[in-house]
One Martini backbone bead per residue (centre of mass of N, CA, C, O) as a GRO file, in nm:
protein
  114
    1UNK     BB    1  -2.358  -1.033  -0.317
    2UNK     BB    2  -2.032  -0.991  -0.317
    3UNK     BB    3  -1.829  -0.934  -0.020
    4UNK     BB    4  -1.542  -0.725   0.076
    5UNK     BB    5  -1.396  -0.683   0.413
    6UNK     BB    6  -1.153  -0.476   0.526
    7UNK     BB    7  -0.915  -0.482   0.811
    8UNK     BB    8  -0.640  -0.340   1.033
    9UNK     BB    9  -0.512  -0.102   0.962
   10UNK     BB   10  -0.221   0.134   0.968
   11UNK     BB   11   0.018   0.282   1.179
   12UNK     BB   12   0.370   0.187   1.169
   13UNK     BB   13   0.661   0.091   1.268
   14UNK     BB   14   0.940  -0.032   1.211
   15UNK     BB   15   0.894  -0.376   1.317
   16UNK     BB   16   0.609  -0.407   1.325
   17UNK     BB   17   0.253  -0.492   1.371
   18UNK     BB   18  -0.017  -0.660   1.188
   19UNK     BB   19  -0.378  -0.741   1.154
   20UNK     BB   20  -0.563  -0.870   0.903
   21UNK     BB   21  -0.904  -0.856   0.779
   22UNK     BB   22  -1.152  -1.071   0.595
   23UNK     BB   23  -1.486  -1.051   0.499
   24UNK     BB   24  -1.712  -1.286   0.348
   25UNK     BB   25  -1.985  -1.258   0.114
   26UNK     BB   26  -2.194  -1.434  -0.122
   27UNK     BB   27  -2.018  -1.701  -0.081
   28UNK     BB   28  -1.830  -2.001  -0.093
   29UNK     BB   29  -1.561  -1.980   0.084
   30UNK     BB   30  -1.439  -2.281   0.106
   31UNK     BB   31  -1.392  -2.298  -0.224
   32UNK     BB   32  -1.160  -2.084  -0.192
   33UNK     BB   33  -0.890  -1.924  -0.285
   34UNK     BB   34  -0.719  -1.703  -0.083
   35UNK     BB   35  -0.616  -1.346  -0.085
   36UNK     BB   36  -0.347  -1.113  -0.082
   37UNK     BB   37  -0.321  -0.771  -0.170
   38UNK     BB   38  -0.126  -0.495  -0.318
   39UNK     BB   39  -0.107  -0.119  -0.337
   40UNK     BB   40   0.107   0.109  -0.443
   41UNK     BB   41   0.203   0.398  -0.533
   42UNK     BB   42   0.244   0.353  -0.884
   43UNK     BB   43   0.144   0.058  -0.863
   44UNK     BB   44   0.071  -0.251  -0.900
   45UNK     BB   45  -0.106  -0.504  -0.823
   46UNK     BB   46  -0.021  -0.755  -0.574
   47UNK     BB   47   0.061  -1.066  -0.478
   48UNK     BB   48   0.128  -1.190  -0.148
   49UNK     BB   49  -0.100  -1.411  -0.057
   50UNK     BB   50  -0.206  -1.760  -0.017
   51UNK     BB   51  -0.500  -1.982   0.048
   52UNK     BB   52  -0.610  -2.279   0.039
   53UNK     BB   53  -0.843  -2.520   0.102
   54UNK     BB   54  -0.589  -2.693   0.231
   55UNK     BB   55  -0.390  -2.459   0.364
   56UNK     BB   56  -0.208  -2.384   0.154
   57UNK     BB   57   0.076  -2.174   0.117
   58UNK     BB   58   0.174  -1.849  -0.031
   59UNK     BB   59   0.458  -1.628  -0.118
   60UNK     BB   60   0.614  -1.360  -0.158
   61UNK     BB   61   0.942  -1.305  -0.115
   62UNK     BB   62   0.921  -1.024   0.051
   63UNK     BB   63   0.738  -1.190   0.299
   64UNK     BB   64   0.894  -1.413   0.383
   65UNK     BB   65   0.882  -1.474   0.736
   66UNK     BB   66   0.657  -1.229   0.810
   67UNK     BB   67   0.404  -1.355   0.682
   68UNK     BB   68   0.057  -1.471   0.766
   69UNK     BB   69  -0.180  -1.689   0.640
   70UNK     BB   70  -0.537  -1.725   0.715
   71UNK     BB   71  -0.833  -1.927   0.805
   72UNK     BB   72  -1.206  -1.908   0.861
   73UNK     BB   73  -1.475  -2.073   0.753
   74UNK     BB   74  -1.693  -2.010   0.967
   75UNK     BB   75  -1.626  -1.681   0.933
   76UNK     BB   76  -1.536  -1.592   0.653
   77UNK     BB   77  -1.212  -1.554   0.709
   78UNK     BB   78  -0.918  -1.362   0.641
   79UNK     BB   79  -0.568  -1.346   0.723
   80UNK     BB   80  -0.291  -1.104   0.810
   81UNK     BB   81   0.018  -1.150   0.942
   82UNK     BB   82   0.238  -0.873   1.027
   83UNK     BB   83   0.584  -0.868   1.045
   84UNK     BB   84   0.849  -0.682   1.024
   85UNK     BB   85   0.798  -0.410   0.915
   86UNK     BB   86   0.823  -0.210   0.618
   87UNK     BB   87   0.812   0.059   0.418
   88UNK     BB   88   0.754  -0.130   0.156
   89UNK     BB   89   0.460  -0.218   0.280
   90UNK     BB   90   0.329   0.019   0.180
   91UNK     BB   91  -0.032  -0.001   0.144
   92UNK     BB   92  -0.304  -0.134  -0.010
   93UNK     BB   93  -0.513  -0.386   0.121
   94UNK     BB   94  -0.640  -0.689  -0.029
   95UNK     BB   95  -0.905  -0.905  -0.081
   96UNK     BB   96  -0.933  -1.227  -0.252
   97UNK     BB   97  -0.942  -1.431  -0.480
   98UNK     BB   98  -0.766  -1.715  -0.652
   99UNK     BB   99  -0.867  -1.576  -0.870
  100UNK     BB  100  -1.015  -1.285  -0.910
  101UNK     BB  101  -1.246  -1.095  -0.896
  102UNK     BB  102  -1.365  -0.808  -1.067
  103UNK     BB  103  -1.394  -0.716  -0.777
  104UNK     BB  104  -1.355  -0.486  -0.493
  105UNK     BB  105  -1.273  -0.364  -0.219
  106UNK     BB  106  -1.153  -0.096  -0.020
  107UNK     BB  107  -0.956  -0.165   0.176
  108UNK     BB  108  -0.636  -0.131   0.365
  109UNK     BB  109  -0.425   0.081   0.526
  110UNK     BB  110  -0.063   0.065   0.515
  111UNK     BB  111   0.177   0.226   0.737
  112UNK     BB  112   0.539   0.256   0.725
  113UNK     BB  113   0.669   0.468   0.985
  114UNK     BB  114   0.885   0.702   1.170
   0.00000   0.00000   0.00000
């Protein structure tokens, strides 16, 4: 079955950087538009960034210019480079395809705090 395994989260000060990774198995990775989502406490899960099979990317306005999504089809991995992090970026980050599968991985916690 399909598995989504996110990693790379942590605690960082405002202005810091993190790089998230997500390895996908059980599906033909290169056929999917892949995406990063996040869910902060009390909020609904939101789409943060996606990367199409053509490598065209798109971002929610709040992260434009700070986050970069990329993919490595050979490694079946999608990345999210997050720079200039802000406290409002604090959330659990998930990867999935776009539109998403009905199931999700465990996510990786990102906490931005001084």
